[in-house]
PDB file of C-alpha atoms and ligand atoms in Angstrom:
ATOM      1  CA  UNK A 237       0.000   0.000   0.000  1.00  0.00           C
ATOM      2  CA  UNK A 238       1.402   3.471  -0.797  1.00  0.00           C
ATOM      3  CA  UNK A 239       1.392   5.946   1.986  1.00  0.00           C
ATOM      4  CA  UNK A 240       0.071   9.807   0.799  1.00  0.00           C
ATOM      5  CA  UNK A 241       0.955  11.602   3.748  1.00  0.00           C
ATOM      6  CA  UNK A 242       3.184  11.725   6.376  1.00  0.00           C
ATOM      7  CA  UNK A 243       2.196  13.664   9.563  1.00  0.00           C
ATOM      8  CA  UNK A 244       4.753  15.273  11.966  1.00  0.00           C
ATOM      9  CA  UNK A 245       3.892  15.371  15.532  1.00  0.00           C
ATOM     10  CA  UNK A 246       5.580  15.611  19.145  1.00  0.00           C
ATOM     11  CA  UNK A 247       4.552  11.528  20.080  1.00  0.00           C
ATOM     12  CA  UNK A 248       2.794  11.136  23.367  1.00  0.00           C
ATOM     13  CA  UNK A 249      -0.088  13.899  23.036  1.00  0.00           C
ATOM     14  CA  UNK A 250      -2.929  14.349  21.056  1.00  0.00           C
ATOM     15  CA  UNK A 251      -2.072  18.000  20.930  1.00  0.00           C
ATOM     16  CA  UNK A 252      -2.722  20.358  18.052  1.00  0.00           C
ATOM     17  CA  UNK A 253      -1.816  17.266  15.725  1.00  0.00           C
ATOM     18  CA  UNK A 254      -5.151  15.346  16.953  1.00  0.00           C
ATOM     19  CA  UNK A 255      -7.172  18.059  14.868  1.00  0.00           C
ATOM     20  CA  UNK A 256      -5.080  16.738  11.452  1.00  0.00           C
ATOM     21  CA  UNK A 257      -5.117  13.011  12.118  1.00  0.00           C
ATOM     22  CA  UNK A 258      -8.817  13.009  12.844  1.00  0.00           C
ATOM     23  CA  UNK A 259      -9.214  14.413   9.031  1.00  0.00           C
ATOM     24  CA  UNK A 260      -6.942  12.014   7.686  1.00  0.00           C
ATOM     25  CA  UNK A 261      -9.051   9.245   9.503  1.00  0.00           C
ATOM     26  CA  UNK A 262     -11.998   9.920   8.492  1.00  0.00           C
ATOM     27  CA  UNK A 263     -10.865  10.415   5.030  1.00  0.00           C
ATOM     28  CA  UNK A 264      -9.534   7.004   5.112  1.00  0.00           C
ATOM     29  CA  UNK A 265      -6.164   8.044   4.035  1.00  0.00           C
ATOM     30  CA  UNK A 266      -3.249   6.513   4.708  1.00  0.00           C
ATOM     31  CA  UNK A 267      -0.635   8.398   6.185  1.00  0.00           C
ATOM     32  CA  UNK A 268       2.326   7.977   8.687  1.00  0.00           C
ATOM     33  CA  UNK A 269       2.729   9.209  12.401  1.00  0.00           C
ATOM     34  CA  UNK A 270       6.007   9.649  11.975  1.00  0.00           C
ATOM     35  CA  UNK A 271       7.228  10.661  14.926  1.00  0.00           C
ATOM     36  CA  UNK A 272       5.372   8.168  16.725  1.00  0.00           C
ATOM     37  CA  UNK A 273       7.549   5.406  14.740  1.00  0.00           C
ATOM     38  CA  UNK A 274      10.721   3.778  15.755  1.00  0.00           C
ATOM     39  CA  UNK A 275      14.234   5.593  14.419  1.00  0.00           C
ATOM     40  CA  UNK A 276      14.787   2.237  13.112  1.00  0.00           C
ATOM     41  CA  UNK A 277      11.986   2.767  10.557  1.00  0.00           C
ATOM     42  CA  UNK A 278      13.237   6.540   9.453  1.00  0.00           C
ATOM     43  CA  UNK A 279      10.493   7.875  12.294  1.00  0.00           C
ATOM     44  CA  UNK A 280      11.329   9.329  15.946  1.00  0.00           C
ATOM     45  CA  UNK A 281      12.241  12.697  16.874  1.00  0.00           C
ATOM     46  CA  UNK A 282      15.363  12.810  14.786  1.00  0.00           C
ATOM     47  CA  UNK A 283      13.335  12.454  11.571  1.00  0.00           C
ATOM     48  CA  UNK A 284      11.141  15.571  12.676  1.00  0.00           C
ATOM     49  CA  UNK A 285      13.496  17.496  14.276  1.00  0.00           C
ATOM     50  CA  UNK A 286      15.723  16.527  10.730  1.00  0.00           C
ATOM     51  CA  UNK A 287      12.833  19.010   8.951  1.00  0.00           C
ATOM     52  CA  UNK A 288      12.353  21.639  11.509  1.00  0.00           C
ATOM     53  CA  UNK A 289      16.067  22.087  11.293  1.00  0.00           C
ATOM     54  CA  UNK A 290      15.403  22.994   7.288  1.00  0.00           C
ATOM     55  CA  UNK A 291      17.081  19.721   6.224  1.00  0.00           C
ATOM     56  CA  UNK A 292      14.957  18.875   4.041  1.00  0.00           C
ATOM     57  CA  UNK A 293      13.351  19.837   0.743  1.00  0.00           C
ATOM     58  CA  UNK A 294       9.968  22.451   0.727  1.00  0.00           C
ATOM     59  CA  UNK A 295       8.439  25.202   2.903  1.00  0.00           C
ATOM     60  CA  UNK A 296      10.081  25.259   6.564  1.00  0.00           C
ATOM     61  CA  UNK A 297       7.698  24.908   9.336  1.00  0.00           C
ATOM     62  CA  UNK A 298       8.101  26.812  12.555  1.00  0.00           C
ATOM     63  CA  UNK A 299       6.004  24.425  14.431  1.00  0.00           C
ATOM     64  CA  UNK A 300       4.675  20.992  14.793  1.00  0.00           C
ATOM     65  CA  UNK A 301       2.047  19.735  13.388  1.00  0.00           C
ATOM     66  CA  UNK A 302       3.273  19.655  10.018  1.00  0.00           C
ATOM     67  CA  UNK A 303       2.705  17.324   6.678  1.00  0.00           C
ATOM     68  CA  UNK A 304       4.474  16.754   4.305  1.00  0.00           C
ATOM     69  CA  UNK A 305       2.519  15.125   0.532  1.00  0.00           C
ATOM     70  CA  UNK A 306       4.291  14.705  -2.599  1.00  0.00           C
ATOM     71  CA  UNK A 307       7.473  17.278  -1.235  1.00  0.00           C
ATOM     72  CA  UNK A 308       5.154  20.008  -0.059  1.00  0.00           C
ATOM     73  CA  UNK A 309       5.452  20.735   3.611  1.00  0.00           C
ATOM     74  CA  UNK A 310       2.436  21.857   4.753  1.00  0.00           C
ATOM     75  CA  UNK A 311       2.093  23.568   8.327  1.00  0.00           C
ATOM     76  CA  UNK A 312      -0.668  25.091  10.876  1.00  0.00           C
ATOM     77  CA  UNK A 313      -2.972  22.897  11.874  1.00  0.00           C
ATOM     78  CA  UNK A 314      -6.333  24.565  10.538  1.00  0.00           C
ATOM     79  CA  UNK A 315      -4.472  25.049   6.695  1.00  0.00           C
ATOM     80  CA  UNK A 316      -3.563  21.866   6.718  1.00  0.00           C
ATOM     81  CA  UNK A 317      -6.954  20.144   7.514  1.00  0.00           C
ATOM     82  CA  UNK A 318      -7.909  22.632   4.946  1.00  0.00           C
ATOM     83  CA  UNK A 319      -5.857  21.137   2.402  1.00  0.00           C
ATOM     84  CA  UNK A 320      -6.274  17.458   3.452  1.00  0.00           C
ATOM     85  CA  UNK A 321     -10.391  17.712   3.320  1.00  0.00           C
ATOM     86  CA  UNK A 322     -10.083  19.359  -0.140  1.00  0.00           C
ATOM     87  CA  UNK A 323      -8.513  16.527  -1.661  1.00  0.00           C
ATOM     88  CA  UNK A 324     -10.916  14.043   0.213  1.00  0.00           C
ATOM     89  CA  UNK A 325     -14.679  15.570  -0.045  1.00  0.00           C
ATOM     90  CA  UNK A 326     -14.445  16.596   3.824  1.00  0.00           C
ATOM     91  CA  UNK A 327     -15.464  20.103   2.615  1.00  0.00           C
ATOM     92  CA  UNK A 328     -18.142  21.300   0.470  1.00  0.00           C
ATOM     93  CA  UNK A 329     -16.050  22.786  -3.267  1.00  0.00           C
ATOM     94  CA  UNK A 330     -17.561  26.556  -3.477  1.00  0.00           C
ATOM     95  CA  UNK A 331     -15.378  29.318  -2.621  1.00  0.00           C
ATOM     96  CA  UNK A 332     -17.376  30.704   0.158  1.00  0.00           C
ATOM     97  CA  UNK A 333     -18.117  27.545   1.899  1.00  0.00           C
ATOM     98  CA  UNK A 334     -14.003  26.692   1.869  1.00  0.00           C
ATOM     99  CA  UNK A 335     -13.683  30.139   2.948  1.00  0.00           C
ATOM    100  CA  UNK A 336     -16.124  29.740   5.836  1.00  0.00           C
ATOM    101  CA  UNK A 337     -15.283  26.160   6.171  1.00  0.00           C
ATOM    102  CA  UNK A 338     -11.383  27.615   6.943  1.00  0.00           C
ATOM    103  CA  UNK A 339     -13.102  30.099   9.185  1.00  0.00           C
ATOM    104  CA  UNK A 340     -14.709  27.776  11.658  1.00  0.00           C
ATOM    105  CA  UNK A 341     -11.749  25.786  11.698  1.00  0.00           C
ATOM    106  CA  UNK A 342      -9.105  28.516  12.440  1.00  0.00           C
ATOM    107  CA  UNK A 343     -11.863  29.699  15.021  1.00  0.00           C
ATOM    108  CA  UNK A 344     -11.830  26.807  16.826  1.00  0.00           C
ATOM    109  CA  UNK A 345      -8.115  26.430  16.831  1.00  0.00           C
ATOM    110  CA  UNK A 346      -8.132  29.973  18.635  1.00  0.00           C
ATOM    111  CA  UNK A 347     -10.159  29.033  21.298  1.00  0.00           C
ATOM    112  CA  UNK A 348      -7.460  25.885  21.255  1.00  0.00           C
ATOM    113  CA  UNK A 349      -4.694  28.442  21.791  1.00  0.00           C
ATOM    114  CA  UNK A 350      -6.832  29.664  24.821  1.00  0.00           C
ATOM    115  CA  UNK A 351      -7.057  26.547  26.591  1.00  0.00           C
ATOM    116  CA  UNK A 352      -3.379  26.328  26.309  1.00  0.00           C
ATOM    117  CA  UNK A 353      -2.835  29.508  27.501  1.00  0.00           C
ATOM    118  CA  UNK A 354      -4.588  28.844  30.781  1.00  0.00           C
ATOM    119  CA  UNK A 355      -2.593  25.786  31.967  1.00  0.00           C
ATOM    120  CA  UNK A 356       0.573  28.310  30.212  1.00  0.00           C
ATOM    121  CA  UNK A 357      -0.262  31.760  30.481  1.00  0.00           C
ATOM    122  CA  UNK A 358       3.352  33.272  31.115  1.00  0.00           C
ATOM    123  CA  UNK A 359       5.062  31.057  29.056  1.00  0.00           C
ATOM    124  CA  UNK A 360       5.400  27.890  27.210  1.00  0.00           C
ATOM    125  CA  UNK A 361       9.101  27.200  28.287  1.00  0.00           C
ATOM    126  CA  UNK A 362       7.854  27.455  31.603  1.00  0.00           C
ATOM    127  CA  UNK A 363       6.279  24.332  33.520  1.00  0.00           C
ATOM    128  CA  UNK A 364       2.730  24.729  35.117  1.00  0.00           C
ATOM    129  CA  UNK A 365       4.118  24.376  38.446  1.00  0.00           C
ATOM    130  CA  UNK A 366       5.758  27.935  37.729  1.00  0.00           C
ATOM    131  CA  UNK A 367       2.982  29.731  36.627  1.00  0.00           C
ATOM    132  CA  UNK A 368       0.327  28.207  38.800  1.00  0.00           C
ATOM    133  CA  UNK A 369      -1.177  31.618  40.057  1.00  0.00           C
ATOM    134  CA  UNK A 370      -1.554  33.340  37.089  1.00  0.00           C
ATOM    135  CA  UNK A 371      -3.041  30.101  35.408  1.00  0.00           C
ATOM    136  CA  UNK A 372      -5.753  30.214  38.473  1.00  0.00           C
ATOM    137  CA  UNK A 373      -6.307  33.586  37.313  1.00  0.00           C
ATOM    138  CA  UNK A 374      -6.613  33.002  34.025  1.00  0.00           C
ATOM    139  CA  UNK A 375      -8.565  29.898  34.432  1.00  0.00           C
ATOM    140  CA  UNK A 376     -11.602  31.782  36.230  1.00  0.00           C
ATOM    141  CA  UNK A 377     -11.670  33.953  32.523  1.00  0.00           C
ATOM    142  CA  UNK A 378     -11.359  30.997  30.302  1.00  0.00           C
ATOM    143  CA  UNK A 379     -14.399  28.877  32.393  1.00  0.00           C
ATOM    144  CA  UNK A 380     -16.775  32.011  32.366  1.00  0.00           C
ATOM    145  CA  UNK A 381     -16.296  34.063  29.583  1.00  0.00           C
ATOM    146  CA  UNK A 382     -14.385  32.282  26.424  1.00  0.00           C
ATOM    147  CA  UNK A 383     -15.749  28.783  26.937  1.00  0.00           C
ATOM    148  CA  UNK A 384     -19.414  29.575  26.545  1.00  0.00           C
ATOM    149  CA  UNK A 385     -18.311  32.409  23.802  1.00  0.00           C
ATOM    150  CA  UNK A 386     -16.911  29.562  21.772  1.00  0.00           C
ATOM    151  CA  UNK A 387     -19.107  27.010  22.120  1.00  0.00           C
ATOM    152  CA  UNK A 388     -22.201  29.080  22.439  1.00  0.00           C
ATOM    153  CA  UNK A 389     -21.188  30.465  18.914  1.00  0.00           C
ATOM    154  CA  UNK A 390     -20.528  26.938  17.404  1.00  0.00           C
ATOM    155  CA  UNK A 391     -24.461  26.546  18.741  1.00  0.00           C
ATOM    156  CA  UNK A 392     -25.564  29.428  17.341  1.00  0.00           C
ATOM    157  CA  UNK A 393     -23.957  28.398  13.892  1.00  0.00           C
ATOM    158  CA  UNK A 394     -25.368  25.228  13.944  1.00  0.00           C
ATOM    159  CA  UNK A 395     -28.949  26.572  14.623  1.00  0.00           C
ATOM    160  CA  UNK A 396     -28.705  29.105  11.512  1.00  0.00           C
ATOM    161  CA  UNK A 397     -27.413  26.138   9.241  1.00  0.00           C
ATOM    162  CA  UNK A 398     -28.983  22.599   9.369  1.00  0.00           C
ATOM    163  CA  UNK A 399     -28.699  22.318  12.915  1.00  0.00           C
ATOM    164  CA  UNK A 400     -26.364  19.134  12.255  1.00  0.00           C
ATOM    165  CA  UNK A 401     -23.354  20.478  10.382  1.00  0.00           C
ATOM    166  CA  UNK A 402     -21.125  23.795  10.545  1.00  0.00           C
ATOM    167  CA  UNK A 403     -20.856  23.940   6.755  1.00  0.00           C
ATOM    168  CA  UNK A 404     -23.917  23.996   4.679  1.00  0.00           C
ATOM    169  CA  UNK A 405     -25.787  20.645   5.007  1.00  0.00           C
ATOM    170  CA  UNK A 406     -22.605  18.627   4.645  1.00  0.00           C
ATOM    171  CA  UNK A 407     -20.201  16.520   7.052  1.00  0.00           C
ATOM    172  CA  UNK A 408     -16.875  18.663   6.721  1.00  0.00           C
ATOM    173  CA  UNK A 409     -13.567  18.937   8.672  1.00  0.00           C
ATOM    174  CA  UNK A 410     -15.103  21.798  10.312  1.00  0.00           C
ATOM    175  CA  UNK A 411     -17.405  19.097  12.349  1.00  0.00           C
ATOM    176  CA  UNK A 412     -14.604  17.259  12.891  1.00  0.00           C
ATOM    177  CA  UNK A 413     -12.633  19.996  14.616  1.00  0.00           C
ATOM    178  CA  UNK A 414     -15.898  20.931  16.610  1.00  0.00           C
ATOM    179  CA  UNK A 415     -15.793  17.387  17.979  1.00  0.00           C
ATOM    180  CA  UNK A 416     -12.105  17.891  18.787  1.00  0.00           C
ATOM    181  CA  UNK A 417     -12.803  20.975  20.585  1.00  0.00           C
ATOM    182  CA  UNK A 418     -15.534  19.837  22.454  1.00  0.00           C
ATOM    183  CA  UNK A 419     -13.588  16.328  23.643  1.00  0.00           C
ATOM    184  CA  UNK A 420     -10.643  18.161  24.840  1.00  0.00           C
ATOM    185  CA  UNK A 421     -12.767  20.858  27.182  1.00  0.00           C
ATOM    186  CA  UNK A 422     -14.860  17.797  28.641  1.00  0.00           C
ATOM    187  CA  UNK A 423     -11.654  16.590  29.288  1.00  0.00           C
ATOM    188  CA  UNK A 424      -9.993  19.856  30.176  1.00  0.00           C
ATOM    189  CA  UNK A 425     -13.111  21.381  32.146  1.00  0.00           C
ATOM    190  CA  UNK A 426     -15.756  18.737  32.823  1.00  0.00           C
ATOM    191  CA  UNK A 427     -17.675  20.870  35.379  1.00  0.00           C
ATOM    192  CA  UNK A 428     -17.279  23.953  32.938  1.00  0.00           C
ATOM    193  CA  UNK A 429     -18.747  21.978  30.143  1.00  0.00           C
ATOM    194  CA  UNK A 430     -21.496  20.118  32.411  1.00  0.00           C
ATOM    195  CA  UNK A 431     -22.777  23.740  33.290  1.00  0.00           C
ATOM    196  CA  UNK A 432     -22.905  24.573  29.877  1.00  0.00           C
ATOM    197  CA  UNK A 433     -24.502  21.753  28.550  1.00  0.00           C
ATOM    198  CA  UNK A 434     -27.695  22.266  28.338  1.00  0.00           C
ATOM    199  CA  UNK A 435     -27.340  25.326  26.835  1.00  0.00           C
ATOM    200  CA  UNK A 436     -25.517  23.594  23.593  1.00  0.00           C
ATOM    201  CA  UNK A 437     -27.686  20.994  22.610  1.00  0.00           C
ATOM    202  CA  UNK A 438     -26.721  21.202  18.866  1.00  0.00           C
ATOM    203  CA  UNK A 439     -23.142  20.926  19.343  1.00  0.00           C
ATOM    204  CA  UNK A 440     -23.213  17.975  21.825  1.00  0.00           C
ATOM    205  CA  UNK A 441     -25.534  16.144  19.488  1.00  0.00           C
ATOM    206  CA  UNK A 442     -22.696  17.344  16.564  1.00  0.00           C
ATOM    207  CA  UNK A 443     -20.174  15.469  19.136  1.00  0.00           C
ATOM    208  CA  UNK A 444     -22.150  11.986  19.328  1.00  0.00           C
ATOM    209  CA  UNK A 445     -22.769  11.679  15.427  1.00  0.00           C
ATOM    210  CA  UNK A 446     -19.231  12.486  15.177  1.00  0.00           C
ATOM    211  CA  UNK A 447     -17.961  10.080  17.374  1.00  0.00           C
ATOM    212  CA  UNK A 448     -20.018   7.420  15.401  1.00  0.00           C
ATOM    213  CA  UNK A 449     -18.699   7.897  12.109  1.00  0.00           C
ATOM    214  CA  UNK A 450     -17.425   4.158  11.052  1.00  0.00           C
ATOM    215  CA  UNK A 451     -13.941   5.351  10.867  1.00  0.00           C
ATOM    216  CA  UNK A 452     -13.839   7.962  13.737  1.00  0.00           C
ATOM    217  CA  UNK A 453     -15.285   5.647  15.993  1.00  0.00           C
ATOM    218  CA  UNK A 454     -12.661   2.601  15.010  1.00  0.00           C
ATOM    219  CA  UNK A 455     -10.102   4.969  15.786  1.00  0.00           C
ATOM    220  CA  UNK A 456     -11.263   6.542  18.625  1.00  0.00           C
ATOM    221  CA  UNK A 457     -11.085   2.936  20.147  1.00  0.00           C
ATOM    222  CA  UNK A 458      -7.642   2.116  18.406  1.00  0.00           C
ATOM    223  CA  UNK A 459      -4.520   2.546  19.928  1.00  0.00           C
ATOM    224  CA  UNK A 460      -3.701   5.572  17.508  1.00  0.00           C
ATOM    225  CA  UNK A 461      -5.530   7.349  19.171  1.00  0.00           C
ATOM    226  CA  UNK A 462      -3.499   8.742  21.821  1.00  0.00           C
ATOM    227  CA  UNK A 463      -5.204   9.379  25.499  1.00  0.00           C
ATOM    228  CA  UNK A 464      -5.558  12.995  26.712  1.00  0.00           C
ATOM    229  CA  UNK A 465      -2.995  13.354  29.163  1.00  0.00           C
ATOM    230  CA  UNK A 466      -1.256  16.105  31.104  1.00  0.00           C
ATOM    231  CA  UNK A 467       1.265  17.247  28.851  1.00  0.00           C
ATOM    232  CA  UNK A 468      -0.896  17.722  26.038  1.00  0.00           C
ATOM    233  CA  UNK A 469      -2.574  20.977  25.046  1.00  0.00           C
ATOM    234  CA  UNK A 470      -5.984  20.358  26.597  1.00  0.00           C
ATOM    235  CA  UNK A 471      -5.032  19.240  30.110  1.00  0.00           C
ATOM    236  CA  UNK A 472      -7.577  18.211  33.623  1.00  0.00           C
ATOM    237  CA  UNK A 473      -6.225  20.353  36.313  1.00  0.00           C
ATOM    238  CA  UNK A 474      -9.025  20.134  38.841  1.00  0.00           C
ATOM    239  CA  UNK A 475      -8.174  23.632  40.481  1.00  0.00           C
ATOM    240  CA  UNK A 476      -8.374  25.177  37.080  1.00  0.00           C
ATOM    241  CA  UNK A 477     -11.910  23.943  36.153  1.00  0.00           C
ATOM    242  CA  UNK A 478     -13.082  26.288  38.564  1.00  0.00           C
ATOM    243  CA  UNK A 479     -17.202  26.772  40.000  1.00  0.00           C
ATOM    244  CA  UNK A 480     -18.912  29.918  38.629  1.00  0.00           C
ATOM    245  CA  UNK A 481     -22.269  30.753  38.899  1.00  0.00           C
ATOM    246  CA  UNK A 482     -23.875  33.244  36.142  1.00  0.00           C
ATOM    247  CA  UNK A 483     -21.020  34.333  34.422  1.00  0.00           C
ATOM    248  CA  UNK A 484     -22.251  31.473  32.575  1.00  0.00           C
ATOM    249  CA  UNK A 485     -23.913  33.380  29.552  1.00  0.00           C
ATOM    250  CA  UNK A 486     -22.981  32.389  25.997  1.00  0.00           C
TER     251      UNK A 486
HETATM  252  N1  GSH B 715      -0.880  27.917  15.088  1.00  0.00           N
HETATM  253  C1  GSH B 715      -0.085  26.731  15.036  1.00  0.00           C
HETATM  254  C2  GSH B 715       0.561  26.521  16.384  1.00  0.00           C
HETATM  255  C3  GSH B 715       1.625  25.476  16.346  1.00  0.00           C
HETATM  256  C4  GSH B 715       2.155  25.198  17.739  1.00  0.00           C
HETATM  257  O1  GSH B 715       2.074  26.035  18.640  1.00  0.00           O
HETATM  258  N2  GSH B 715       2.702  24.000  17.911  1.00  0.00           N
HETATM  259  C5  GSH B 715       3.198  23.584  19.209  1.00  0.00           C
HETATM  260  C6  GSH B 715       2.823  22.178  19.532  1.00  0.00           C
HETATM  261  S1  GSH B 715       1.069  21.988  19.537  1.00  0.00           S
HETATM  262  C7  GSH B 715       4.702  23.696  19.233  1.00  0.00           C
HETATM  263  O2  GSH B 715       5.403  22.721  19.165  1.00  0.00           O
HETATM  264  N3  GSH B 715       5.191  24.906  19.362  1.00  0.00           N
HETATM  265  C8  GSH B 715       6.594  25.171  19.443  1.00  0.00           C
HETATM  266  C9  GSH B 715       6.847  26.628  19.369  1.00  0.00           C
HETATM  267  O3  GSH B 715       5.902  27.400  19.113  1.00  0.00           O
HETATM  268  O4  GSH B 715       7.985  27.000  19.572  1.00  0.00           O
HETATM  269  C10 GSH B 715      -0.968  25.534  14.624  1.00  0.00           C
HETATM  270  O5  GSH B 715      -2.183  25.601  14.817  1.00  0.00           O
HETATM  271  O6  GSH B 715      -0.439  24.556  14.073  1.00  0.00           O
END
């Protein structure tokens, strides 16, 4: 079987990464973790590390996750689920659903970069354990006033659309990233996303049909798919998923 893509990724977290392989899954397309394989087998952190250096051939990334098909390198998790679900029907082919297709995605990979910033907020070189007060600070923000912006604005896109999909009244990679989003801040903030809940019926019914996609759900229970952990960027701190009351508005 020929492998298309090749996926670069720090091994050990789902991460920023989880958004891409969950496209590639559910496209069916067969692609290597590389980093997650054995230096034995051209994989392991030397083989990434080997491209973020600029040792190789194509555009250099600055970051993880990055893919590389047929010698294009291909970086930023929300362009490159972009490209991948253009070449595999995972997004409708008009120029303003791509465009709002792209939107929703890059959306949801700010409110990604917020999560992340609460656990980080100072810095990312920094461990958790040295930023703990200003993460506590932080966290109280995230839990009241981005979390139900975000996801109450997913809701209210799904309500004005089909009520089932971001993007017209197709499955896209916009859905899929939804999914991601909402899996790693019921990990991240259970009580957060309990309270909220009921209040984003649409989405959380967006979650279960995504989760029961043939291919999404074979992976979900496959050993690819990496449990959320915390190193990763959506992590369970219980003293960051902190009680508020009626801050709670979308
Ligand atoms: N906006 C980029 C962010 C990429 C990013 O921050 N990657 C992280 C891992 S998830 C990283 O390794 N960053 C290293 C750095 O920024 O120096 C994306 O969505 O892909």
């Amino acid at each position: 079987m020929t492998i298309d893509y090749a996926l670069y990724y720090w091994p050990g977290i789902q991460g920023r990464g989880e958004f891409v392989r969950l496209v590639l899954e559910d496209a069916g397309a067969s692609y290597r973790d590389v980093a997650r394989e054995p230096e034995s087998k051209d994989g392991g952190m030397p083989a990434m590390m080997k491209l973020m250096k600029g040792e190789g051939q194509g555009m250099l990334p600055l970051a993880p996750p990055f893919l590389v098909h047929e010698g294009a390198v291909i970086a930023q998790s929300a362009n490159i689920c972009a490209y991948v679900a253009a070449r595999h029907g995972l997004v409708p082919k008009d120029d303003a659903s791509r465009a709002n297709a792209l939107q929703v995605m890059l959306t949801i990979a700010d409110c990604a970069d917020e999560a992340h910033d609460v656990h980080h907020p100072i810095a990312s070189s920094l461990y958790y354990e040295d930023q703990k007060a200003e993460a506590a600070r932080r966290a109280r923000y995230f839990v009241s006033e981005r979390i139900p912006k975000f996801l109450g604005w997913l809701e209210r896109v799904l309500e004005r659309g089909d009520g089932d999909h971001l993007i017209g009244k197709e499955h896209s990679y916009a859905d899929l990233g939804a999914f991601q989003l909402v899996e790693g801040i019921a990990y991240a903030f259970p009580k957060a996303l309990g309270r909220l809940g009921p209040k984003i019926p649409r989405l959380l019914g967006l979650r279960k049909r995504v989760a029961e996609r043939p291919k999404i759900k074979a992976y979900l229970a496959s050993e690819r798919r990496i449990p959320f952990n915390t190193k990763g960027l959506f992590r369970h701190y219980p003293e960051l998923d902190v009680e508020v009351g009626d801050e709670m508005e979308p």
